[in-house]
GROMACS .gro file of C-alpha atoms in nm:
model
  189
    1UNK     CA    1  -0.333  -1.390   1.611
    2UNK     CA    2  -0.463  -1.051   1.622
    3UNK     CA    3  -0.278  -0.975   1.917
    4UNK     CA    4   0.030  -1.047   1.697
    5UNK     CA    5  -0.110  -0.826   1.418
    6UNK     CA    6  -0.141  -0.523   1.654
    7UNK     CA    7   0.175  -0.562   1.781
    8UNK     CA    8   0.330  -0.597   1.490
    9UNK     CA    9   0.171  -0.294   1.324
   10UNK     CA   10   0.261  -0.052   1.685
   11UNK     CA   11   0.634  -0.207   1.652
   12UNK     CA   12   0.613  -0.062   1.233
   13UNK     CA   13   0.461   0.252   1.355
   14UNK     CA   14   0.752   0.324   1.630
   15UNK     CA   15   0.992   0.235   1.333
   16UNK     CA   16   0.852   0.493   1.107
   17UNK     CA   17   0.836   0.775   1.420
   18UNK     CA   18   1.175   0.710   1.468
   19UNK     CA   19   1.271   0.781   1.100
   20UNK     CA   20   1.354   0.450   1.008
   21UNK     CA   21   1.305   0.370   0.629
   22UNK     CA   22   1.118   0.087   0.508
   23UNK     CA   23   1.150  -0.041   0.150
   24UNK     CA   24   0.899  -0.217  -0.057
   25UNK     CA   25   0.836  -0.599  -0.057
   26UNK     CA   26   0.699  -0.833  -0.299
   27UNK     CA   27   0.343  -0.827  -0.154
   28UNK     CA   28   0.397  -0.435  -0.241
   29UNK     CA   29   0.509  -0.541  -0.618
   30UNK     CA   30   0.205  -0.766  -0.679
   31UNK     CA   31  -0.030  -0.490  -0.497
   32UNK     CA   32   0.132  -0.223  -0.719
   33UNK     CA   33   0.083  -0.439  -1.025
   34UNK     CA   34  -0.314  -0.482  -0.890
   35UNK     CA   35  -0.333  -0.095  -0.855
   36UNK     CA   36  -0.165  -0.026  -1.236
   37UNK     CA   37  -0.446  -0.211  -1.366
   38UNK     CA   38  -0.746  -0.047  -1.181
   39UNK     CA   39  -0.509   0.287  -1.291
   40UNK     CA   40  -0.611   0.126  -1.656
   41UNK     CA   41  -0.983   0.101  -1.562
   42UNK     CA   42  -1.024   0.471  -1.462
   43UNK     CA   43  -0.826   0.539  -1.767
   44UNK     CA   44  -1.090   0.341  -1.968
   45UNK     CA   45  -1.397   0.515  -1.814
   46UNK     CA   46  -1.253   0.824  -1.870
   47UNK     CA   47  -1.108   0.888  -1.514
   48UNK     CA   48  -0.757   0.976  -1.455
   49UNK     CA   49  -0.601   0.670  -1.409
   50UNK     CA   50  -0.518   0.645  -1.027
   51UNK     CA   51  -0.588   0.301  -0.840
   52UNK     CA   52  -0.584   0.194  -0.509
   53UNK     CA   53  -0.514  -0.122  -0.278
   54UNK     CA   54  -0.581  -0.180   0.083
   55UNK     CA   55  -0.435  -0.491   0.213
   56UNK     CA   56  -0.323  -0.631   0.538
   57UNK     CA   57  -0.069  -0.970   0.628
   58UNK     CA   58   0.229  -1.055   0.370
   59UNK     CA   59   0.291  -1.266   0.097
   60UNK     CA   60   0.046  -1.567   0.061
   61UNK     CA   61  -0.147  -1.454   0.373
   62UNK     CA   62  -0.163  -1.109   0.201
   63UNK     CA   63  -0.537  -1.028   0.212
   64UNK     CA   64  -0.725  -0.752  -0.010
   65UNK     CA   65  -0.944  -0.540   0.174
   66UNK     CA   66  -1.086  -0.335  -0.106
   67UNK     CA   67  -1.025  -0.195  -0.446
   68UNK     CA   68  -1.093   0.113  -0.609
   69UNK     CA   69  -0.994   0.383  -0.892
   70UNK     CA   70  -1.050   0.733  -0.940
   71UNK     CA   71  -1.468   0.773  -0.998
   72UNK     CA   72  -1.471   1.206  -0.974
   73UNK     CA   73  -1.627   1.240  -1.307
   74UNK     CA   74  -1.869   0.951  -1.325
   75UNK     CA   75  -1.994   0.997  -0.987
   76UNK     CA   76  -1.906   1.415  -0.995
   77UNK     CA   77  -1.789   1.403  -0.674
   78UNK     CA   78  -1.467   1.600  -0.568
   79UNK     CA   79  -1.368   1.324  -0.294
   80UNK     CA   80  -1.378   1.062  -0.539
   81UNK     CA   81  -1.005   1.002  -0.559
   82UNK     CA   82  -0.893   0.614  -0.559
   83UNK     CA   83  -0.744   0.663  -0.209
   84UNK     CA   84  -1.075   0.731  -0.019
   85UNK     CA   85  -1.294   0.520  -0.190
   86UNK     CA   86  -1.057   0.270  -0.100
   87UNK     CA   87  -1.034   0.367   0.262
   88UNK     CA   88  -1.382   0.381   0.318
   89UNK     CA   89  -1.404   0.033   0.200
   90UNK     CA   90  -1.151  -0.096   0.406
   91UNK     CA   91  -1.267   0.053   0.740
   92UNK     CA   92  -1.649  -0.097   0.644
   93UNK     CA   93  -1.528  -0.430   0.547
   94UNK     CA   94  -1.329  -0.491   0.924
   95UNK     CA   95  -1.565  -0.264   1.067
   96UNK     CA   96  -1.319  -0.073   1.230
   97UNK     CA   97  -1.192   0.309   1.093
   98UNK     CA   98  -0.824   0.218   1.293
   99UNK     CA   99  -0.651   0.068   0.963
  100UNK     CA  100  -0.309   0.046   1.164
  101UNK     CA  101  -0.227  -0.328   1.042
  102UNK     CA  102  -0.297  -0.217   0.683
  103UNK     CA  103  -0.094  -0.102   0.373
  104UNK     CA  104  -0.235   0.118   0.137
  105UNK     CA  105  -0.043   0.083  -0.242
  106UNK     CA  106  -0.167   0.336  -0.482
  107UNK     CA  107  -0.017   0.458  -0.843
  108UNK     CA  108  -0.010   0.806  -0.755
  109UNK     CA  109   0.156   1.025  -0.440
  110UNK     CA  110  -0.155   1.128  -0.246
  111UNK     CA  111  -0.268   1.492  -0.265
  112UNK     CA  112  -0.350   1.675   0.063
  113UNK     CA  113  -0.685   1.534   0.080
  114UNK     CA  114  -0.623   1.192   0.102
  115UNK     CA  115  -0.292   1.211   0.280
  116UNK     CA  116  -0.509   1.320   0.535
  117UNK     CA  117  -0.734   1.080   0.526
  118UNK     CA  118  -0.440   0.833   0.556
  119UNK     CA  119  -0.297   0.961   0.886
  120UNK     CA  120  -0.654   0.999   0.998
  121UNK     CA  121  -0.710   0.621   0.922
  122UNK     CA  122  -0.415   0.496   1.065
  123UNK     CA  123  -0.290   0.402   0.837
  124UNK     CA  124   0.037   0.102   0.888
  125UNK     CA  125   0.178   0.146   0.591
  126UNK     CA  126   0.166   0.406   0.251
  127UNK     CA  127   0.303   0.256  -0.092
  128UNK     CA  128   0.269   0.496  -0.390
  129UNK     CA  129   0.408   0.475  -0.748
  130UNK     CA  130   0.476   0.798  -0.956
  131UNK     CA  131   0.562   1.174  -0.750
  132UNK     CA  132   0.345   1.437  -0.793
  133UNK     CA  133   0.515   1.701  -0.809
  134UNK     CA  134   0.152   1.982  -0.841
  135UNK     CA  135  -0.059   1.824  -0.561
  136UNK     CA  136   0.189   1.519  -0.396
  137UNK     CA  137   0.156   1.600  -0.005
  138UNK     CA  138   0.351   1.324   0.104
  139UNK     CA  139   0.680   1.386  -0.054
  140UNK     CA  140   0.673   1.692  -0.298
  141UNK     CA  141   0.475   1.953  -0.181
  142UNK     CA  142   0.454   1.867   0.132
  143UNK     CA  143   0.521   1.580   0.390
  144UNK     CA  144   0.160   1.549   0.570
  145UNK     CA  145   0.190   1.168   0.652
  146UNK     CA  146   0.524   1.212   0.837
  147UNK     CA  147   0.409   1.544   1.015
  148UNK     CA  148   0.571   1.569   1.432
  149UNK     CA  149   0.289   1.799   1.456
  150UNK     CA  150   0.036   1.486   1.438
  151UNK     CA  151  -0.059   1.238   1.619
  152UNK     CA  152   0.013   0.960   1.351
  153UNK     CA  153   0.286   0.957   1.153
  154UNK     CA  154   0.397   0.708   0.826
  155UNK     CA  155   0.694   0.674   0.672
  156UNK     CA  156   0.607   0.632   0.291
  157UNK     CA  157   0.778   0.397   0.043
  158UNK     CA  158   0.764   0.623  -0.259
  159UNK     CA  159   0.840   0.490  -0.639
  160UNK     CA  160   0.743   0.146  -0.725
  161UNK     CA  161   0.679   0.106  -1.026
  162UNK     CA  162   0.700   0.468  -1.106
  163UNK     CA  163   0.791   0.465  -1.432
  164UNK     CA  164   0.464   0.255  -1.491
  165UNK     CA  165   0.238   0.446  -1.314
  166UNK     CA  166   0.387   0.786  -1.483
  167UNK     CA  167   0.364   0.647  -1.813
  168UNK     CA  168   0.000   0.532  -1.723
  169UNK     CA  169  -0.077   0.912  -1.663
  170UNK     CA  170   0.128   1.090  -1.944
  171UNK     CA  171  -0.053   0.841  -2.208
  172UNK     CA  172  -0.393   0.938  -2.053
  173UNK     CA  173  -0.311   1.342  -2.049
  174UNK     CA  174  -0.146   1.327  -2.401
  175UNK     CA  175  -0.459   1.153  -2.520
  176UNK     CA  176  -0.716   1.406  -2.338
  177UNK     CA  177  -0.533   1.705  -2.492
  178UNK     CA  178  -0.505   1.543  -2.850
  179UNK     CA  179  -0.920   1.487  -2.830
  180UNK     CA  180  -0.963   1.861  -2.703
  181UNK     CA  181  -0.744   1.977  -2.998
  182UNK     CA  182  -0.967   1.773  -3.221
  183UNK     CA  183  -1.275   1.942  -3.049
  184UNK     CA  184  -1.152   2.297  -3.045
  185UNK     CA  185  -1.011   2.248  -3.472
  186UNK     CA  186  -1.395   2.103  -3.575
  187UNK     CA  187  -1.556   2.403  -3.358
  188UNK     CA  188  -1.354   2.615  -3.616
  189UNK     CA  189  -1.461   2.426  -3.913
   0.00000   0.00000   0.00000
């Protein structure tokens, strides 16, 4: 079986060096839809609202690895985006840092950070919701995780559920600048 697994995720890795483009499946739709509401969470706790999924096999032998959601201001730590929580995780739960038979799903396009930590993981596959077009290094900004400069390469599926995931973060932003109005106007008073 996981001779099958490893094969499988090499053959998806040649598929994404050779440019070949992948599109999202339904095991990507309920991940996404898992993500959106750890997104919600952050959101709640005051964290931009970015969550994360790492899961390996497809549809009913889909398997969650680990969970997580953005935790930089609770924890005030720089790193702590959803993706490398949810990396970290992952690796320590099959004790292995190789993640090549894994998909990670997340709300948001990866900054450079954590695009980096993708290609460093090995990551199999890379699902993300809304573009980013001020810090997205995997499709706006730049392209890290499909770099011929490095050693691992993955084609990302780019927009599920974008609309969701953008509306997720425009709600949150229009609500943080409404309470900072509020703040600055009884300063005044």
């Amino acid at each position: 079986m996981m001779r099958l697994r490893r094969h499988r995720a090499l053959r998806l890795a040649l598929r994404a060096r050779n440019g070949e483009r992948r599109t999202a499946t339904v095991t990507d739709r309920r991940m996404m839809r898992t993500a959106l509401r750890l997104a919600q969470k952050a959101a709640d706790e005051g964290e931009v609202p970015v969550g994360a999924v790492v899961y390996r096999g497809d549809g009913d032998d889909a398997e969650i690895l680990a969970e997580a959601h953005n935790t930089r201001e609770a924890r005030r730590d720089p790193a702590g985006h959803a993706e490398i929580t949810v990396i970290a995780a992952a690796a320590k739960r099959i004790g292995d840092w190789r993640l090549t038979e894994c998909t990670l799903v997340v709300t948001l396009e990866p900054c450079i950070m954590c695009a980096g930590a993708i290609v460093n993981a090995r990551l199999g596959r890379l699902v993300y919701g809304a573009h980013d077009p001020k810090a997205g290094a995997v499709a706006s900004l730049y392209r890290l995780c499909e770099d011929q400069r490095l050693n691992h390469r993955i084609t990302p599926i780019g927009g599920l559920m974008a609309r969701h995931a953008s509306a997720q973060l425009k709600a949150f932003f229009r609500e943080r600048r409404r309470v900072r109005k509020q703040e600055r106007q009884a300063e005044r008073s």
